[in-house]
PDB file of C-alpha atoms in Angstrom:
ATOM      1  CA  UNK C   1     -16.479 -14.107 -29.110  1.00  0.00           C
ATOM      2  CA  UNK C   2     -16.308 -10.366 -28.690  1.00  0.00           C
ATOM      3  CA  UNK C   3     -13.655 -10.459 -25.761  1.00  0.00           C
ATOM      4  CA  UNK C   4     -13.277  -6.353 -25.042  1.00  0.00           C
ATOM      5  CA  UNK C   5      -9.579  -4.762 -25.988  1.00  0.00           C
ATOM      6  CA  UNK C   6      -8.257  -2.206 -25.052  1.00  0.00           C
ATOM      7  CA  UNK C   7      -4.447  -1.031 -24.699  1.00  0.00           C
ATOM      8  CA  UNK C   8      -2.975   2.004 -23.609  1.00  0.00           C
ATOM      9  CA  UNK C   9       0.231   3.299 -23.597  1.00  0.00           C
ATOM     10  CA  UNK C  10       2.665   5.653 -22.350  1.00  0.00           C
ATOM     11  CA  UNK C  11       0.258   6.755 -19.587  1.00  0.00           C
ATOM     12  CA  UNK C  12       0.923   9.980 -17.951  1.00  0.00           C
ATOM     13  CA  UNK C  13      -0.887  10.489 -14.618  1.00  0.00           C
ATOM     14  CA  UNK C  14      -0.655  12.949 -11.880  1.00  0.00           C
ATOM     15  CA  UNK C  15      -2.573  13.312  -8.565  1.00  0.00           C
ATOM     16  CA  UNK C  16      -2.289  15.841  -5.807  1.00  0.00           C
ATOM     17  CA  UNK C  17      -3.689  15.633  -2.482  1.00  0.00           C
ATOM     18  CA  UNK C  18      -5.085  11.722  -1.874  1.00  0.00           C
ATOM     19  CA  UNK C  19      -6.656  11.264   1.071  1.00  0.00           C
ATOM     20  CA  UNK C  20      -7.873   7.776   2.112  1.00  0.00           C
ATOM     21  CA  UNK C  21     -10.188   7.844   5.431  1.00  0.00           C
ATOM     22  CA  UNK C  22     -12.940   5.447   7.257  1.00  0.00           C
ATOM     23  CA  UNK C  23     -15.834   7.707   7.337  1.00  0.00           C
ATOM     24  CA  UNK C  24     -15.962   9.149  11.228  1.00  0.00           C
ATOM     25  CA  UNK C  25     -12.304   8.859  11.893  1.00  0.00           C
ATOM     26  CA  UNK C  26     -10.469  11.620  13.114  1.00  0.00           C
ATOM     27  CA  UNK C  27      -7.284  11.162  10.775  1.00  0.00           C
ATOM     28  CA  UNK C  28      -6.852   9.284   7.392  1.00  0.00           C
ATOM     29  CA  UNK C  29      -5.293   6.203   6.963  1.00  0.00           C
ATOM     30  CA  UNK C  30      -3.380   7.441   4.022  1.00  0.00           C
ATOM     31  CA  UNK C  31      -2.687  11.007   2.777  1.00  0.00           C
ATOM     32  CA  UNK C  32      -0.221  12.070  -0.151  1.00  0.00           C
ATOM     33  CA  UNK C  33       0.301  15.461  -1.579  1.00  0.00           C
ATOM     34  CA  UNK C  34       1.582  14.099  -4.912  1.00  0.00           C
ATOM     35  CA  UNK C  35       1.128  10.936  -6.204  1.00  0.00           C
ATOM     36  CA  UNK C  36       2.963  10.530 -10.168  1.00  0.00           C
ATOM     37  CA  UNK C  37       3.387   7.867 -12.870  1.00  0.00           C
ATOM     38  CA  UNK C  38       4.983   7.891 -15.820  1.00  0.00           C
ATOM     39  CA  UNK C  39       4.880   5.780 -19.078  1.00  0.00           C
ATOM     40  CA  UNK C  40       2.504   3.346 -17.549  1.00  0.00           C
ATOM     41  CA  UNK C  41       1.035   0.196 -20.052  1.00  0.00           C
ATOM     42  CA  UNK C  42      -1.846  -0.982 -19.597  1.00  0.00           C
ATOM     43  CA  UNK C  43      -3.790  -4.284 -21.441  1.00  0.00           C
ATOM     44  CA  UNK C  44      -7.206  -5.399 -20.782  1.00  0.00           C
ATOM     45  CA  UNK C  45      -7.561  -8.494 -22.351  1.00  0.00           C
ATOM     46  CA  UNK C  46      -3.578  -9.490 -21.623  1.00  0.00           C
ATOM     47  CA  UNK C  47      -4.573  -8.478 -18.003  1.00  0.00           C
ATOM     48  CA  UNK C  48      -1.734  -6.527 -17.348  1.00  0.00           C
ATOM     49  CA  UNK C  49      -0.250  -3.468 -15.811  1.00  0.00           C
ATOM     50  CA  UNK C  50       3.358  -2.039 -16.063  1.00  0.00           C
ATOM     51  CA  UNK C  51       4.326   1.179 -14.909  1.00  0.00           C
ATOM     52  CA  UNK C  52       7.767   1.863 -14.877  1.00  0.00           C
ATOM     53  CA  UNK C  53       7.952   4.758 -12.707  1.00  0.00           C
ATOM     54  CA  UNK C  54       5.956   5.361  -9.599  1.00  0.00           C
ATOM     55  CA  UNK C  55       6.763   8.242  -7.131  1.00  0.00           C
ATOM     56  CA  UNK C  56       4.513   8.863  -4.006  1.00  0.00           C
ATOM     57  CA  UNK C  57       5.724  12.223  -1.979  1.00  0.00           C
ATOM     58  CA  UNK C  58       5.037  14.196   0.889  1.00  0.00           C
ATOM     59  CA  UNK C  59       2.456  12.488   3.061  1.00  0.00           C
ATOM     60  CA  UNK C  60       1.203  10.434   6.177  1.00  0.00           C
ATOM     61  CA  UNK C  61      -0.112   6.610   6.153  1.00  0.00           C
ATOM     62  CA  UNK C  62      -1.720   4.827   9.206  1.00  0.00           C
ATOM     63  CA  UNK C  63      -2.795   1.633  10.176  1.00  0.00           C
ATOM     64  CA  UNK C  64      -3.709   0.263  13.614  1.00  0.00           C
ATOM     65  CA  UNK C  65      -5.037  -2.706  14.721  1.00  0.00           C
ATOM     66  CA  UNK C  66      -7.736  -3.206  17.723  1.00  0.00           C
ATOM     67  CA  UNK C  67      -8.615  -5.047  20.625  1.00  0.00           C
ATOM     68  CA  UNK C  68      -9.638  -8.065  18.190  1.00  0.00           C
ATOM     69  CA  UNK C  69      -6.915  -7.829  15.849  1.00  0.00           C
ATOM     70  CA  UNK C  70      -8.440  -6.508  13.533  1.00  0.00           C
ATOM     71  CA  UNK C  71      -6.582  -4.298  10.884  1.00  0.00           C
ATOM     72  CA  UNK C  72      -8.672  -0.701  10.333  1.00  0.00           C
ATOM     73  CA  UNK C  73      -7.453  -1.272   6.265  1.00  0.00           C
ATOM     74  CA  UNK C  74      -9.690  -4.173   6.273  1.00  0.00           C
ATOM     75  CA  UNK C  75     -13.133  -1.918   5.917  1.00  0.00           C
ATOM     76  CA  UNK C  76     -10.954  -1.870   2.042  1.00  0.00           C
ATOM     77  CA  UNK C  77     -12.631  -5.276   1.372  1.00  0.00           C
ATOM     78  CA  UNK C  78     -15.766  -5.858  -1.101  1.00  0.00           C
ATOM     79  CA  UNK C  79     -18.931  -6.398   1.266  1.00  0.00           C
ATOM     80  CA  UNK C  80     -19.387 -10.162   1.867  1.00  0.00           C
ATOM     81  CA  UNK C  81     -15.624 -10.868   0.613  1.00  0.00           C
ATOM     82  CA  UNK C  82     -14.320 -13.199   2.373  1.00  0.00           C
ATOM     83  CA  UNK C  83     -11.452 -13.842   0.260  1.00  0.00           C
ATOM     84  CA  UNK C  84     -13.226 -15.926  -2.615  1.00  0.00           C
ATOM     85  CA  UNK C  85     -12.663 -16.214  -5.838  1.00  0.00           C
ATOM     86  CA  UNK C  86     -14.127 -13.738  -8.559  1.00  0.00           C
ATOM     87  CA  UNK C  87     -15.360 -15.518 -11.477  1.00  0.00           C
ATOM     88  CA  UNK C  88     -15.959 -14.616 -15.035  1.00  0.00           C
ATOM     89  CA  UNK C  89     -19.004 -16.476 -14.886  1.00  0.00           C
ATOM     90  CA  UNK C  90     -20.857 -19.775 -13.513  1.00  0.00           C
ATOM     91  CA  UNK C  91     -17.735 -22.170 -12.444  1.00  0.00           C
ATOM     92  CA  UNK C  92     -15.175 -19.955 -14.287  1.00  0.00           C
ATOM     93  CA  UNK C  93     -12.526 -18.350 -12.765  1.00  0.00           C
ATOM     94  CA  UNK C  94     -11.281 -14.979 -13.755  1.00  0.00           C
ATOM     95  CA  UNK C  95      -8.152 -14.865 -15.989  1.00  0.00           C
ATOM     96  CA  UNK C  96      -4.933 -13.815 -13.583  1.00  0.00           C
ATOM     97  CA  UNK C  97      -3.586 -10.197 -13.862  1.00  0.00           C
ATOM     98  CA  UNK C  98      -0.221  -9.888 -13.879  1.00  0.00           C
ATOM     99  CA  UNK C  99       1.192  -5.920 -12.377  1.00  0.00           C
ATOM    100  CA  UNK C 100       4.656  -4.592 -12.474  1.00  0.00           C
ATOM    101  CA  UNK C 101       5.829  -2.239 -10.355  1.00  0.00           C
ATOM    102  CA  UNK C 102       9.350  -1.663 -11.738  1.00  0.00           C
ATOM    103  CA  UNK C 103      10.424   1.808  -9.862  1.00  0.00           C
ATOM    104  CA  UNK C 104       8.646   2.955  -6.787  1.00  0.00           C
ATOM    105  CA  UNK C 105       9.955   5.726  -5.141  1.00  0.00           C
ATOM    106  CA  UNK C 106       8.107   7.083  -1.268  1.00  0.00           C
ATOM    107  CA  UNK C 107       9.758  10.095  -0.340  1.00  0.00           C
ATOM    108  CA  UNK C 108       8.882  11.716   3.058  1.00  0.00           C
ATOM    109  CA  UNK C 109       6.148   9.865   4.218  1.00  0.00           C
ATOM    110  CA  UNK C 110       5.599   9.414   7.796  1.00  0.00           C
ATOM    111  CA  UNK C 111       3.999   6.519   9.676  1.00  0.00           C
ATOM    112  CA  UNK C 112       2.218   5.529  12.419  1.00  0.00           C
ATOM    113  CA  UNK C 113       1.351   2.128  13.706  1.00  0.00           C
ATOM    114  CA  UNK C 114      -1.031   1.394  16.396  1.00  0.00           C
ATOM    115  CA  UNK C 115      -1.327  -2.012  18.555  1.00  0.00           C
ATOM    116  CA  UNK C 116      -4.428  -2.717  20.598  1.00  0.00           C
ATOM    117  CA  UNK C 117      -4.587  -6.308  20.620  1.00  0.00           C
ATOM    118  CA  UNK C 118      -1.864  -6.907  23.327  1.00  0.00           C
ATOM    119  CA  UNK C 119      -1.316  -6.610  26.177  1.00  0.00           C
ATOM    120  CA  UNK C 120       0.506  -3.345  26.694  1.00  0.00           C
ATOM    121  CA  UNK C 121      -0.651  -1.610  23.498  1.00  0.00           C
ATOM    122  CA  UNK C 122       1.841   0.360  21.885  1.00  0.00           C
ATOM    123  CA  UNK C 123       2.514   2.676  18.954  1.00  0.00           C
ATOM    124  CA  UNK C 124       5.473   2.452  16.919  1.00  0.00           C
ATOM    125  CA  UNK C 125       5.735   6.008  14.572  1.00  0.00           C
ATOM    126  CA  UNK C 126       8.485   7.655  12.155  1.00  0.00           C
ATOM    127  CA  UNK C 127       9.019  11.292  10.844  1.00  0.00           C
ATOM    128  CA  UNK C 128       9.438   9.980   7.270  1.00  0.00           C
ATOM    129  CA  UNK C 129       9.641   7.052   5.145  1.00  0.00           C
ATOM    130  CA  UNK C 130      11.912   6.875   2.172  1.00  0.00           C
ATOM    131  CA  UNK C 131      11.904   3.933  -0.017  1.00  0.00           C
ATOM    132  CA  UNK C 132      12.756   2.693  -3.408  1.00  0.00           C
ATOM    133  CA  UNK C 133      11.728  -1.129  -4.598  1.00  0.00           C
ATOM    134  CA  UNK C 134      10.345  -2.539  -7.733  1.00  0.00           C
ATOM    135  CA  UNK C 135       7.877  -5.025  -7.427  1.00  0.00           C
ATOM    136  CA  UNK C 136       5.284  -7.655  -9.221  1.00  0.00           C
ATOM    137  CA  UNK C 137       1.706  -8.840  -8.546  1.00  0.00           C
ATOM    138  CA  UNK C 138       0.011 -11.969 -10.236  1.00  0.00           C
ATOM    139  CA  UNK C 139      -3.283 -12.564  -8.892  1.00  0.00           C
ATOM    140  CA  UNK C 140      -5.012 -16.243  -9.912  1.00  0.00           C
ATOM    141  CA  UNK C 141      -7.321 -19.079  -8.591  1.00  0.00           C
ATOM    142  CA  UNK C 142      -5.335 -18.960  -6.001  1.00  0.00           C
ATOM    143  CA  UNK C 143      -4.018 -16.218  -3.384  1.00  0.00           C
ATOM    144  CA  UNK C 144      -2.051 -13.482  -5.300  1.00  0.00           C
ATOM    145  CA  UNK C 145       1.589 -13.725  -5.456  1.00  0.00           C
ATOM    146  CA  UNK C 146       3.976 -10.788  -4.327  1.00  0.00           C
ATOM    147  CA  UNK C 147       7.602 -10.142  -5.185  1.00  0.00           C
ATOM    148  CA  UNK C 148       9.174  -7.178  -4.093  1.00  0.00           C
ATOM    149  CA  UNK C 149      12.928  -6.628  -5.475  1.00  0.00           C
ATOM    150  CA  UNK C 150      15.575  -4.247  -4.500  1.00  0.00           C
ATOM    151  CA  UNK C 151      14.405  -2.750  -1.546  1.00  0.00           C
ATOM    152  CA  UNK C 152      16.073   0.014  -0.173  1.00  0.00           C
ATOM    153  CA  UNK C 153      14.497   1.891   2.881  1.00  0.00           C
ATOM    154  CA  UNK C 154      15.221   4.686   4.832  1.00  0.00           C
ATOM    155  CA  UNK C 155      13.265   5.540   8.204  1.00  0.00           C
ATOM    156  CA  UNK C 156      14.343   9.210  10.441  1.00  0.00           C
ATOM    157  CA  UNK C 157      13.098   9.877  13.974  1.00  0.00           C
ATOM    158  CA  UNK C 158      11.507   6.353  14.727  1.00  0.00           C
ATOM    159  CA  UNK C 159      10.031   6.128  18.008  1.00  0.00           C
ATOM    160  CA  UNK C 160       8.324   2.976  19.899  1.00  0.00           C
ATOM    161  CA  UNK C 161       5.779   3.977  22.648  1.00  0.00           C
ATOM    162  CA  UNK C 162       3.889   2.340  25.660  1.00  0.00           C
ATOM    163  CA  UNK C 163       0.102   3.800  25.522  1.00  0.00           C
ATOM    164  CA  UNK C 164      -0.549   6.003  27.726  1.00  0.00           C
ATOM    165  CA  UNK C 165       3.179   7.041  28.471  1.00  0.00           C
ATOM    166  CA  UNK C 166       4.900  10.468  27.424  1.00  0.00           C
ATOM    167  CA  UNK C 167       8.650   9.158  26.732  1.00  0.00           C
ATOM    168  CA  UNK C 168       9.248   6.744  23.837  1.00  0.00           C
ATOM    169  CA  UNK C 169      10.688   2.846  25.253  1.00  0.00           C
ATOM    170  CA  UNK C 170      12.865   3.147  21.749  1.00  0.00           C
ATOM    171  CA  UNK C 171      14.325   6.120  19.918  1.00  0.00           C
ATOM    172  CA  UNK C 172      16.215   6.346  16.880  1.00  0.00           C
ATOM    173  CA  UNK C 173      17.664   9.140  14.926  1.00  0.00           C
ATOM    174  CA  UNK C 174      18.009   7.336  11.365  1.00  0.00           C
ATOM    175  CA  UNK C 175      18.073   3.534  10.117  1.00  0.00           C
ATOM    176  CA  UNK C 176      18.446   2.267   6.699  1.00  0.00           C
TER     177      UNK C 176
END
């Protein structure tokens, strides 16, 4: 029936310098100076992914949620997707894709998190992130399924903070 096919292998790809950013905000929600992965697979009619080696480095990611609780990620989302189902055509659902992460490595990332929708607001941020996992993704009729194996994470110089206040209510030099 003419189903397209296509396979590629042993993908090399770089990237320096992503920057992810709501237009009009003041700093991006996600920012990496080098983003690598190595001997990648990728099937279109199988629908699958597998990358074997993943390493994001040297960078910032933010996320912050306000007075509604709503997450500032969610602007991410197709227009008019309100978590529906895509469809292949008339009454058919899409076939599942299936993604393997199976080594992600973050080094020196930091983080910030921003609460608005309580009470006392607060901000929770760390210097840098370091984190190794592997991880799988199979989307379907239903909502996606995530597994995330072998986590190992490493935060320095967390701090949690009232708004509006100077000194941190929670400080910590290192936790893995």
């Amino acid at each position: 029936t003419g189903k397209p096919s296509l396979v590629l292998e042993k993908i090399q790809f770089a990237l320096k310098g992503l920057t992810l950013a709501r237009p009009g905000a003041e700093q991006p929600l996600l920012h990496l100076a080098s983003m690598q992965i190595a001997d990648a697979r990728f099937d279109l009619s199988g629908h699958e992914l597998v990358v074997p080696s993943l390493r994001l480095s040297h960078g910032s990611v933010a996320a912050g949620i306000d007075q509604n609780g709503k997450l500032d990620w969610q602007f991410l989302n197709r227009a008019g997707d309100a978590g529906g189902k895509d469809k292949t055509a008339e009454g058919q659902a899409a076939k599942p894709w299936h993604v393997k992460l199976n080594g992600v490595h973050v080094e020196d990332v930091s983080v910030q998190y921003r609460d608005h929708s309580r009470e006392l607001p607060f901000a929770v941020n760390a210097q840098s992130l370091g984190t190794e996992f592997s991880a799988s993704f199979d989307s379907g009729p239903e909502p996606g399924q995530v597994s995330i194996h072998d986590l190992k994470v490493s935060l320095s110089q967390i701090a949690l903070t009232a708004e509006k206040t100077e000194k941190p209510m929670l400080a910590l030099d290192h936790l893995t």
